[in-house]
Tab-separated table of C-alpha atoms in Angstrom:
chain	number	residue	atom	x	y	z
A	3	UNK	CA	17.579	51.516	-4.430
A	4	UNK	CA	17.989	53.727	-7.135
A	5	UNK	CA	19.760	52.342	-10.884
A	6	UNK	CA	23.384	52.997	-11.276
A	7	UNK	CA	24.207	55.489	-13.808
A	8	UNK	CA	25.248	53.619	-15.928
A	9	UNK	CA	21.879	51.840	-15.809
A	10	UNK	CA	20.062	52.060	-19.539
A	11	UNK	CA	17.312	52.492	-17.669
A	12	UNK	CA	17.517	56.392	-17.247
A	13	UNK	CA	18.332	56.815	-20.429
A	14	UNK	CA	15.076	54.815	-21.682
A	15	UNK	CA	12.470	56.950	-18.904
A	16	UNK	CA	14.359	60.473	-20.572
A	17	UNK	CA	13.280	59.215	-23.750
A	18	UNK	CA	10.090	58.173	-22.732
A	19	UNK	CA	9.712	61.460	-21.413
A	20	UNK	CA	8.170	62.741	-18.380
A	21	UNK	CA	5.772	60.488	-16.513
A	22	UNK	CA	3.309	63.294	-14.802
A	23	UNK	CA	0.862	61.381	-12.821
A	24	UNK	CA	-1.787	63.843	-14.384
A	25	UNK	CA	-1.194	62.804	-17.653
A	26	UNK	CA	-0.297	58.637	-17.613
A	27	UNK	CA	-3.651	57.457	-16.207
A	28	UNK	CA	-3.952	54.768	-13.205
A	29	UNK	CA	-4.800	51.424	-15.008
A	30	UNK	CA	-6.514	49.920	-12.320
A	31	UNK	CA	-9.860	51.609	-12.110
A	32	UNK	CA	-10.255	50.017	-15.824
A	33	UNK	CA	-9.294	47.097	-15.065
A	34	UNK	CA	-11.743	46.861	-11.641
A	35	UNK	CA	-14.360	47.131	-14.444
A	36	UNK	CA	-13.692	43.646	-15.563
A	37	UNK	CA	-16.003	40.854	-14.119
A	38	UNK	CA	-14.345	38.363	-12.129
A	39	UNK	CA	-14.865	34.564	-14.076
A	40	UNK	CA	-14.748	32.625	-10.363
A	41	UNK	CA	-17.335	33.596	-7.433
A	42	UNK	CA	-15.538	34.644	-4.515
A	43	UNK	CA	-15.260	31.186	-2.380
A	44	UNK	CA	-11.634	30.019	-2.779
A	45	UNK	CA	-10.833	33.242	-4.402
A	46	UNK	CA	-6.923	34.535	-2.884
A	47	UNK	CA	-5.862	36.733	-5.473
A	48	UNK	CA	-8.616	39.868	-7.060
A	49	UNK	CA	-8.945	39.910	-10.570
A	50	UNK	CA	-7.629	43.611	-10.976
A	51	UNK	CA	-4.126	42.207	-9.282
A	52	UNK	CA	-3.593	39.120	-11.364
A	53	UNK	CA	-4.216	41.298	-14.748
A	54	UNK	CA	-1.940	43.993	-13.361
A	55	UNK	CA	0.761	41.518	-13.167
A	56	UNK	CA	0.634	40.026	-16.363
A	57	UNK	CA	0.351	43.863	-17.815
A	58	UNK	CA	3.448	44.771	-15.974
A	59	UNK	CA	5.765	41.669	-17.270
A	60	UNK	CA	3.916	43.076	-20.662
A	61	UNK	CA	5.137	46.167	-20.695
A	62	UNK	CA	8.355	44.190	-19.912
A	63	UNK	CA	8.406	41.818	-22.505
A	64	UNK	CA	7.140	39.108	-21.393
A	65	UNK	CA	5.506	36.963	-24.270
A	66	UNK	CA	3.961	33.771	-22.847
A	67	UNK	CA	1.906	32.136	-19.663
A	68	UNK	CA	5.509	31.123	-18.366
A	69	UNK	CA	7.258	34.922	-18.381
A	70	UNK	CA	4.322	36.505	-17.147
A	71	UNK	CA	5.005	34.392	-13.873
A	72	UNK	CA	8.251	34.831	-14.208
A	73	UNK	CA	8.047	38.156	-13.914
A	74	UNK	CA	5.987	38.080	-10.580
A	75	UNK	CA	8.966	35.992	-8.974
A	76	UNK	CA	11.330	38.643	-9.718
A	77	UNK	CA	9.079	41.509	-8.141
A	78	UNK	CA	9.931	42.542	-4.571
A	79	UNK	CA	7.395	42.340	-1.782
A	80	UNK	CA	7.125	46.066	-2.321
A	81	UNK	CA	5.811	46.106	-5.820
A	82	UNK	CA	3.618	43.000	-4.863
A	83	UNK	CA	1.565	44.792	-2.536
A	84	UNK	CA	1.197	47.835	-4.712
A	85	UNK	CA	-0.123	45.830	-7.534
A	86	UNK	CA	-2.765	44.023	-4.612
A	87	UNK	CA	-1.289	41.036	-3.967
A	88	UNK	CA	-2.628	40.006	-0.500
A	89	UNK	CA	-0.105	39.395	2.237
A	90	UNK	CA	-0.501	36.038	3.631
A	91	UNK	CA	-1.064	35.556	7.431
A	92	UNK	CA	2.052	34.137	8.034
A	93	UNK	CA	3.611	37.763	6.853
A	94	UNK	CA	4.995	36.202	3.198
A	95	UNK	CA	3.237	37.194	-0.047
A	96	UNK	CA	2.771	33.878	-2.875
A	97	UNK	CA	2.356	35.104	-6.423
A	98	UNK	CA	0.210	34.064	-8.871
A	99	UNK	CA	1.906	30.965	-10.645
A	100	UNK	CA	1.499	30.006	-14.236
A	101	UNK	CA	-1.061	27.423	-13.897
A	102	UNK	CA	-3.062	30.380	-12.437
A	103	UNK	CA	-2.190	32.857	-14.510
A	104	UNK	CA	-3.197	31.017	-17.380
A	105	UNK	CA	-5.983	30.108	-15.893
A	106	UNK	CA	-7.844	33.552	-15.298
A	107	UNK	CA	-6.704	34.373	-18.840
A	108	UNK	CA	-8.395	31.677	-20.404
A	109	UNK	CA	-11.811	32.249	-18.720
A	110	UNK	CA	-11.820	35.899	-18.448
A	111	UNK	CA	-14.285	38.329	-20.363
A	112	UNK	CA	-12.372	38.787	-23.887
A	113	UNK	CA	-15.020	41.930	-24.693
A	114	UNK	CA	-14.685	43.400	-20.911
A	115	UNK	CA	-10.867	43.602	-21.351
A	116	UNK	CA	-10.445	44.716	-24.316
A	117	UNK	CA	-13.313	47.581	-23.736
A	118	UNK	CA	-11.106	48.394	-20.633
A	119	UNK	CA	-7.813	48.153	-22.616
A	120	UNK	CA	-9.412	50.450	-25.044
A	121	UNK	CA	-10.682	53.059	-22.940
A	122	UNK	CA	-7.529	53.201	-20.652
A	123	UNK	CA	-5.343	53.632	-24.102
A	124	UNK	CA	-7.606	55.973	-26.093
A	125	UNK	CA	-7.429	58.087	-22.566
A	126	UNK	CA	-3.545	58.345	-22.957
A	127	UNK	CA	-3.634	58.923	-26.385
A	128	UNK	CA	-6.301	62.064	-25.936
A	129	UNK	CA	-3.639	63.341	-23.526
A	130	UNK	CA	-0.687	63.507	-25.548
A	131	UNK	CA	-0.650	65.601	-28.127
A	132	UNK	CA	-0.787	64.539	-31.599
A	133	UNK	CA	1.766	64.957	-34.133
A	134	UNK	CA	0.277	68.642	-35.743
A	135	UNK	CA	-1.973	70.625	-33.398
A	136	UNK	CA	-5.080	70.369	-34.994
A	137	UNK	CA	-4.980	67.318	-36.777
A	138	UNK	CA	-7.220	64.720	-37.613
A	139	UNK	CA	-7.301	61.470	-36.181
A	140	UNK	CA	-7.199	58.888	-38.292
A	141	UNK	CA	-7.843	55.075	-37.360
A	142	UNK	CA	-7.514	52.068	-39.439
A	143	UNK	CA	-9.364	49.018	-39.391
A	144	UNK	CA	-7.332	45.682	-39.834
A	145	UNK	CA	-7.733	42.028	-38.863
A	146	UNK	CA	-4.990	39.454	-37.754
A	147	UNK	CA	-4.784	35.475	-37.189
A	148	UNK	CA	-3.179	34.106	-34.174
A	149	UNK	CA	-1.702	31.531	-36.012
A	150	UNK	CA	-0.372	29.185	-32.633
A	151	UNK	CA	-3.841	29.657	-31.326
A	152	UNK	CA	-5.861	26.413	-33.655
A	153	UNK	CA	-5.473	23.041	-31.508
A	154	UNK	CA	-6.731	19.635	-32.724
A	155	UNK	CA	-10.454	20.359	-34.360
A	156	UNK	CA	-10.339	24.144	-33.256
A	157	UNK	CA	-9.659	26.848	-36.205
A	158	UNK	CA	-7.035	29.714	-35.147
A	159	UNK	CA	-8.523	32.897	-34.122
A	160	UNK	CA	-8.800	36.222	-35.838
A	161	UNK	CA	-9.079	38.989	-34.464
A	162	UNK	CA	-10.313	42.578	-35.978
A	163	UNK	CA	-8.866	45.867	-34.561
A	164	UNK	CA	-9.158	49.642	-34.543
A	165	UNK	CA	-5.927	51.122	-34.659
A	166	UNK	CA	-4.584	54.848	-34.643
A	167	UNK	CA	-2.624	56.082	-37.384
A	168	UNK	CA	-0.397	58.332	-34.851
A	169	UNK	CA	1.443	55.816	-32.808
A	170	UNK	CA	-0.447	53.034	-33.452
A	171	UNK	CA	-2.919	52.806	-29.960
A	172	UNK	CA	-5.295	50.070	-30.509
A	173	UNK	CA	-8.718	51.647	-29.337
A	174	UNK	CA	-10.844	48.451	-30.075
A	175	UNK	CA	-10.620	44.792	-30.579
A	176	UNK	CA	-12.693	42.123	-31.412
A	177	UNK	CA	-12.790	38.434	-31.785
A	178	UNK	CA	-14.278	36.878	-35.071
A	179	UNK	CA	-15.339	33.682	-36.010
A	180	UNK	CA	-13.215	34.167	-39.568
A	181	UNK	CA	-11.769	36.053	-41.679
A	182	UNK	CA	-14.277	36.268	-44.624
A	183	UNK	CA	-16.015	36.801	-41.286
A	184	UNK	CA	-14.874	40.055	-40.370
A	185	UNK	CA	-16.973	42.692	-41.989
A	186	UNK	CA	-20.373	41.480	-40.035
A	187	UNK	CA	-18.154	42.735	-36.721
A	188	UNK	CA	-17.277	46.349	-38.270
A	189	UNK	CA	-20.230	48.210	-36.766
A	190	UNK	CA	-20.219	46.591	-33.486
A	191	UNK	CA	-16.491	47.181	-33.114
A	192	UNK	CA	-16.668	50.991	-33.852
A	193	UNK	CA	-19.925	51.370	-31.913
A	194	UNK	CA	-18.221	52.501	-28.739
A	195	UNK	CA	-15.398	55.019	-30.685
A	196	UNK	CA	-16.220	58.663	-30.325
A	197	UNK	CA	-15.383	59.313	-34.144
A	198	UNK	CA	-16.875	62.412	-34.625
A	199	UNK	CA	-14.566	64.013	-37.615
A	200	UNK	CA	-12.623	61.342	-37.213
A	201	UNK	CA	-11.382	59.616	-40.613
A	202	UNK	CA	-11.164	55.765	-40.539
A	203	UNK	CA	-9.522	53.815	-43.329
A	204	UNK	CA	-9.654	50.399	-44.326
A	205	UNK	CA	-9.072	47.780	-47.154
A	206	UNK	CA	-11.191	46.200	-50.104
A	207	UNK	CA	-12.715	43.901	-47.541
A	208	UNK	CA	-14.468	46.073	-45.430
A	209	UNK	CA	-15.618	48.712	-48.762
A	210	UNK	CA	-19.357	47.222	-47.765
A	211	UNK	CA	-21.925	50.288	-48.768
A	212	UNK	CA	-24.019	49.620	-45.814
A	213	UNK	CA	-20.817	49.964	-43.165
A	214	UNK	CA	-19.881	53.345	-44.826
A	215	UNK	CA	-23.442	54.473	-44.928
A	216	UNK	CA	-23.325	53.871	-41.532
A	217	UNK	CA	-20.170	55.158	-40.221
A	218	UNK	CA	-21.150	58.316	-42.344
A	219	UNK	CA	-24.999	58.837	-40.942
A	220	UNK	CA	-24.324	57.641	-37.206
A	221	UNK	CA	-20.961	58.306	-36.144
A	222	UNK	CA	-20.544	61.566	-38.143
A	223	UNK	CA	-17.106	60.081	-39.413
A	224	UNK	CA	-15.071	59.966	-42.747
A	225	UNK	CA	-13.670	57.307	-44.584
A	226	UNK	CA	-11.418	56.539	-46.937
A	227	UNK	CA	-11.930	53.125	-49.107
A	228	UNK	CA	-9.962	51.071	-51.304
A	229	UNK	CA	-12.448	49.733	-53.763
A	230	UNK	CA	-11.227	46.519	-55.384
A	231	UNK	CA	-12.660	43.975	-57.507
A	232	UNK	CA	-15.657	42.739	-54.834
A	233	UNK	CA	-17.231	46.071	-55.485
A	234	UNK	CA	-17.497	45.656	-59.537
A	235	UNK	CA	-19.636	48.617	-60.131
A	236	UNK	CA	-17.604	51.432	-58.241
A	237	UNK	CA	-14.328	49.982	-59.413
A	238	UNK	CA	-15.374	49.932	-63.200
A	239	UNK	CA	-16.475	53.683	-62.807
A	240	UNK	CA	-13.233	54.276	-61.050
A	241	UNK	CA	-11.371	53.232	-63.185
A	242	UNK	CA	-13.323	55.191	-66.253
A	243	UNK	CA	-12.713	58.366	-65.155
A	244	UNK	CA	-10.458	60.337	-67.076
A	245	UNK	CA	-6.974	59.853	-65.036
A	246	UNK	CA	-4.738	60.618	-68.017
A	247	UNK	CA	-5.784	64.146	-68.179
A	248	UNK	CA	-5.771	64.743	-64.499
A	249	UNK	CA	-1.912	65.810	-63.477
A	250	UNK	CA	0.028	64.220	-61.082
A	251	UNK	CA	-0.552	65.891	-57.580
A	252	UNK	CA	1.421	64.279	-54.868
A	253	UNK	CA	4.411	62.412	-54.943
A	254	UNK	CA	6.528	60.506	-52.487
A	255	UNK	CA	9.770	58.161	-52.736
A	256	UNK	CA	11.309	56.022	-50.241
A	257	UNK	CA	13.711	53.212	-49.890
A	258	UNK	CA	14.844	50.513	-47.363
A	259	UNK	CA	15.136	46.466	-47.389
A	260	UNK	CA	16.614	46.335	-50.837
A	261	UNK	CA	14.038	48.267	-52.447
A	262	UNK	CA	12.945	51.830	-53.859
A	263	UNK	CA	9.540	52.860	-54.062
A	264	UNK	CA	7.805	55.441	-55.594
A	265	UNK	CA	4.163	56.543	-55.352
A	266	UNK	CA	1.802	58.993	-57.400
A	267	UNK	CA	-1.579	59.944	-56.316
A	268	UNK	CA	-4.018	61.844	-58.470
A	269	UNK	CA	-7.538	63.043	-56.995
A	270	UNK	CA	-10.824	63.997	-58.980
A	271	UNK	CA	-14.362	65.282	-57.594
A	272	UNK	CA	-17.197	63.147	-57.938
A	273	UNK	CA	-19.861	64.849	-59.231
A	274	UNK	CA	-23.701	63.881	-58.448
A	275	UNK	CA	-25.075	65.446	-61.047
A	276	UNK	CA	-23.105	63.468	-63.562
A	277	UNK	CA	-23.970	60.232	-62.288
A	278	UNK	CA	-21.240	59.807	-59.542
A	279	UNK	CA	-20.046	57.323	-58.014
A	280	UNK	CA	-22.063	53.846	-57.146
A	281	UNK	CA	-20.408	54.243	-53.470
A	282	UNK	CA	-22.324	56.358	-50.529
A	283	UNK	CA	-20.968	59.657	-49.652
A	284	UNK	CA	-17.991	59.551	-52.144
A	285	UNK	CA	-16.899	62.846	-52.216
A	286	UNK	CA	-13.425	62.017	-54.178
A	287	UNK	CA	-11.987	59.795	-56.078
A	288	UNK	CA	-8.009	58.123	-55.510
A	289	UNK	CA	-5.693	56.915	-58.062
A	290	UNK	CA	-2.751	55.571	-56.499
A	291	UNK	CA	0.367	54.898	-58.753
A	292	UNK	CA	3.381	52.774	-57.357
A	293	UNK	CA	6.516	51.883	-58.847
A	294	UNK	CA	8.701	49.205	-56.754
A	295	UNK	CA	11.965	47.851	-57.544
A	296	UNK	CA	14.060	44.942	-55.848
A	297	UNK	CA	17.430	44.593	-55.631
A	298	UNK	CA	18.196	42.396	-58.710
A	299	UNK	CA	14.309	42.356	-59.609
A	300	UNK	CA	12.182	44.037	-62.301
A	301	UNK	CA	10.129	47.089	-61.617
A	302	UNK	CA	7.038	46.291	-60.673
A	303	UNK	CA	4.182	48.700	-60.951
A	304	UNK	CA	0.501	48.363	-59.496
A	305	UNK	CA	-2.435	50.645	-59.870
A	306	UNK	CA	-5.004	51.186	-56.942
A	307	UNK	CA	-8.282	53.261	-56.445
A	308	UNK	CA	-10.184	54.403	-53.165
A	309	UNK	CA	-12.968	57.068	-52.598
A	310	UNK	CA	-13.680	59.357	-49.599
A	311	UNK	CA	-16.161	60.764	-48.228
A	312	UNK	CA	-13.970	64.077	-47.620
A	313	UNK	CA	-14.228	67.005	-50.051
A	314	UNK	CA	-11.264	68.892	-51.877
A	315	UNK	CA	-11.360	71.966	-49.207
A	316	UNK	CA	-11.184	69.374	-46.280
A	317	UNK	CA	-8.203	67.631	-47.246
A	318	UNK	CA	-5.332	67.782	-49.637
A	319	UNK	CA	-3.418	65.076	-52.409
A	320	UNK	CA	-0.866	64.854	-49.415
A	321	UNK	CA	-3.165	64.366	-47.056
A	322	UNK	CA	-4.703	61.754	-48.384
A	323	UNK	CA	-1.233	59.772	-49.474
A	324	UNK	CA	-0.214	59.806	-45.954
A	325	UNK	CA	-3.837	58.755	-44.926
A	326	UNK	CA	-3.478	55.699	-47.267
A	327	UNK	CA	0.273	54.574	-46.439
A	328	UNK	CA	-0.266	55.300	-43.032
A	329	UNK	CA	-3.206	52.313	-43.046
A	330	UNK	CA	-0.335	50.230	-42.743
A	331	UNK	CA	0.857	51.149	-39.554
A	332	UNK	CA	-1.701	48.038	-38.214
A	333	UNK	CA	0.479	45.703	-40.206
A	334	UNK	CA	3.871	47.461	-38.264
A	335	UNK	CA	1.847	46.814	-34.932
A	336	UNK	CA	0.915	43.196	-36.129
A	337	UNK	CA	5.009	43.300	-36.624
A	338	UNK	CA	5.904	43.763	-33.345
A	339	UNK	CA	3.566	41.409	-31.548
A	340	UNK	CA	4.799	38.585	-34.053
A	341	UNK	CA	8.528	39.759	-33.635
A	342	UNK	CA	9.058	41.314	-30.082
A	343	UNK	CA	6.395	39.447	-28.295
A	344	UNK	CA	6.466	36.395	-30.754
A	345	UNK	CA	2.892	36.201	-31.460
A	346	UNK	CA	2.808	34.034	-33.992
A	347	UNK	CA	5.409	31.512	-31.674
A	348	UNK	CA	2.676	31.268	-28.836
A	349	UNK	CA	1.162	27.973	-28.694
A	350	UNK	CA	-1.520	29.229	-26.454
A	351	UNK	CA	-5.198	27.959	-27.407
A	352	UNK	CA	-7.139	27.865	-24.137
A	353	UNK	CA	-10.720	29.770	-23.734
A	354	UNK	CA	-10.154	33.345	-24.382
A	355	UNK	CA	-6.499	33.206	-23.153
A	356	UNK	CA	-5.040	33.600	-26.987
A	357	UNK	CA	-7.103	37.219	-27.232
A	358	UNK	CA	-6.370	37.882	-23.627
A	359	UNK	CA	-2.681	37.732	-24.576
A	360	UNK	CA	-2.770	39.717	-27.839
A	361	UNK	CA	-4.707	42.624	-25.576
A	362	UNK	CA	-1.803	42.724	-23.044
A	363	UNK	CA	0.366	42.934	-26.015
A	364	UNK	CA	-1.322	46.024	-27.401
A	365	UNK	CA	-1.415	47.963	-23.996
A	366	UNK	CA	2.087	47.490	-23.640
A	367	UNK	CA	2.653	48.785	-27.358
A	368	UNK	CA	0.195	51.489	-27.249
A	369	UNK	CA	1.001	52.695	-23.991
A	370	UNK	CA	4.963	52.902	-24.795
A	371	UNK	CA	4.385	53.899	-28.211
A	372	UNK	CA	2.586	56.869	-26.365
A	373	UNK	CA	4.875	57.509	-23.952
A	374	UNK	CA	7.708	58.208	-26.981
A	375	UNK	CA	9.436	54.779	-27.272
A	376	UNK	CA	11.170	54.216	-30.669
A	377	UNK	CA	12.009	51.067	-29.975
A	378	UNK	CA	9.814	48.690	-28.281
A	379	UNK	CA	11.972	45.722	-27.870
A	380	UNK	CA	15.192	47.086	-26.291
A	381	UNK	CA	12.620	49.574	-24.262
A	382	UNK	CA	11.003	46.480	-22.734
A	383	UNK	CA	14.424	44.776	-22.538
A	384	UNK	CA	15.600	47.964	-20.359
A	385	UNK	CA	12.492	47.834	-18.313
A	386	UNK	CA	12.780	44.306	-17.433
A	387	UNK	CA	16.309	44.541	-15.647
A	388	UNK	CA	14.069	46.155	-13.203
A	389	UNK	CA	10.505	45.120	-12.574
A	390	UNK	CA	9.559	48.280	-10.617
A	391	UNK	CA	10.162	50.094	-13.389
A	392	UNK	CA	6.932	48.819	-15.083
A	393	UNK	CA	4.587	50.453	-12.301
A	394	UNK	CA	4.850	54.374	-13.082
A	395	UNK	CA	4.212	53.468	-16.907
A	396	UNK	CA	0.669	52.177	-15.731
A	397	UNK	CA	-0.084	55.441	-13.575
A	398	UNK	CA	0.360	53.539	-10.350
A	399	UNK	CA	3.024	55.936	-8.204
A	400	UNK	CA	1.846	54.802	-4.685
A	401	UNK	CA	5.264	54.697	-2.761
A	402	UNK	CA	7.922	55.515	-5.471
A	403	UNK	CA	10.532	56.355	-3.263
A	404	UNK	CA	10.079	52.647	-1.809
A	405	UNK	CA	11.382	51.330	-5.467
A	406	UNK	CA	13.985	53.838	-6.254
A	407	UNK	CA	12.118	55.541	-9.430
């Protein structure tokens, strides 16, 4: 039956824009790619079914084991079958219950599903234009802790991500052991991004020579790298060359939360011939200036320097400062999965059920993100009056009439 008009629900799909079946990808062939973690005897519901449940009550909000069976109860026998729920022979369909749920989370194939997730999202994002036409994608690379995910004698888990710059799609995930852990997982996480042209940024952590070199020789990428203290060499000479008679060239000022913020960025060519750089491929080097002052608070002001492997006619001072606030648009995805989908809350610790969770989190993001949704948590809220409404946003229009979309 369709929503009344004055249903927020239209006014969230108009915002979302239109949802051309050529263009917003069917999830399920991705998912189908995912092993099954049981052998078929016993087996009532596919694999590809349960995970298309618990990505719909995603996109819907739900954020635990408990919601994402909630969310089945609500569905109507319609949307049940669409998603593959078998029919049982006495003519009523049983959904998949928590204990279930939770149960094909925790043993399914963390690298299989998030490859899958991946490739379904860096799909969409290839087929919605970016911002400029023309412009270069640009992909940061960021780790998180799932902080309710430790449990007696087991450490919480940290995950490392690859995230666009441009709506913040997460194109690759990865579980590591640690933290301090995270840079021996760099190359295998990026080995299955096309990144041709593409420039990826990242923090002090992951400014290791032999990752750059690589990223540079095999992947035909760029990078941009803050260089910190844990590369001594590089940062001394960074910090040697002659900034005070270089002019400012780029400034930006913003303010918001009780603060004002200002930042200056200066650039200078790295020449070989007189001695360069002790970084590979450093084509320019990055002084970043930035003034911040709290409401109540002293100024504070903090100096920071990064190289790149792009030349002066391949980018610009502007370029570049975008490029290097825009790295934090990982920590404004970390934000919503800790505020919306209250990430860090979850007490979930089971197998690879934590990561499983965390990868339905960034579909749903991603994928509304891409479809033009400002604001994910009263999108999802508008979505979930409605549970049909989920199954067009995953590409699955079988019998739309049937659910009044």
């Amino acid at each position: 039956m369709p929503a009344a008009v004055s249903s927020p629900i239209p006014a969230v799909r108009v915002k979302l824009g239109p949802l051309d079946p050529g263009r917003v990808a069917d999830l399920r062939p991705y998912l189908d790619l995912v092993p099954h973690p049981r052998g078929r005897r016993g087996r009532w519901y596919s694999l590809t079914a349960v995970l298309l449940v618990c990505a719909c009550a995603a996109v819907s909000g739900a954020r635990s084991l408990d919601e994402l069976a909630e969310w089945a109860e609500r569905a109507p026998d319609t949307l049940l079958a669409a998603v593959g729920i078998r029919r049982h022979p006495l003519r009523w369909r049983r959904t998949p219950s928590r204990t279930t749920i939770g149960r094909v989370l925790g043993a399914v194939d963390g690298d299989a599903l998030d490859r899958a997730v991946g490739a379904y999202l860096a799909g969409l994002h290839d087929a919605f234009p970016r911002a400029a036409s023309g412009q270069r994608r640009v992909i940061a690379i960021d780790g998180k802790a799932l902080k309710g995910s430790a449990h007696l004698t087991a450490a919480r888990r940290h995950l490392l991500s690859a995230v666009t710059h441009h709506r913040a799609v997460t194109l690759a995930q990865a579980e590591v052991g640690a933290k301090t852990n995270e840079t021996a997982h760099f190359q295998p996480l990026l080995e299955p991004l096309d990144l041709d042209g593409a420039l990826v940024t990242f923090d002090a952590l992951h400014s290791v020579q032999a990752n750059v070199t690589w990223l540079v020789e095999t992947k035909n990428a760029h990078y941009l790298a803050v260089i910190k203290a844990n590369q001594p060499t590089a940062h001394r000479q960074l910090a040697a060359l002659p900034w005070r008679d270089i002019p400012i060239q780029h400034t930006t000022t913003s303010t918001g939360h009780g603060r004002r913020e200002s930042r200056s960025i200066k650039t200078c060519g790295i020449a070989d011939e007189l001695g360069g750089i002790a970084f590979p491929y450093a084509c320019l080097a990055i002084r970043v200036h930035r003034r911040r002052r709290q409401t109540g608070r002293r100024e504070s002001r903090e100096t920071v320097y990064a190289v790149t492997s792009l030349d002066a006619h391949q980018t610009t001072p502007a370029d570049l400062a975008t490029a290097i606030r825009g790295h934090w648009t990982v920590e404004t995805l970390h934000h919503v999965r800790d505020v919306t989908f209250a990430e860090d809350a979850s007490t979930v610790h089971t197998g690879t059920a934590p990561r499983a969770m965390a990868t339905l989190r960034n579909l749903a993001i991603g994928l509304l993100k891409t479809l033009g949704a400002d604001n994910i948590a009263k999108t999802t809220r508008a979505i979930r009056d409605q549970p049909e409404r989920a199954l067009p946003l995953l590409g699955i229009t079988n019998n739309l009439d049937t659910y009044g979309t």
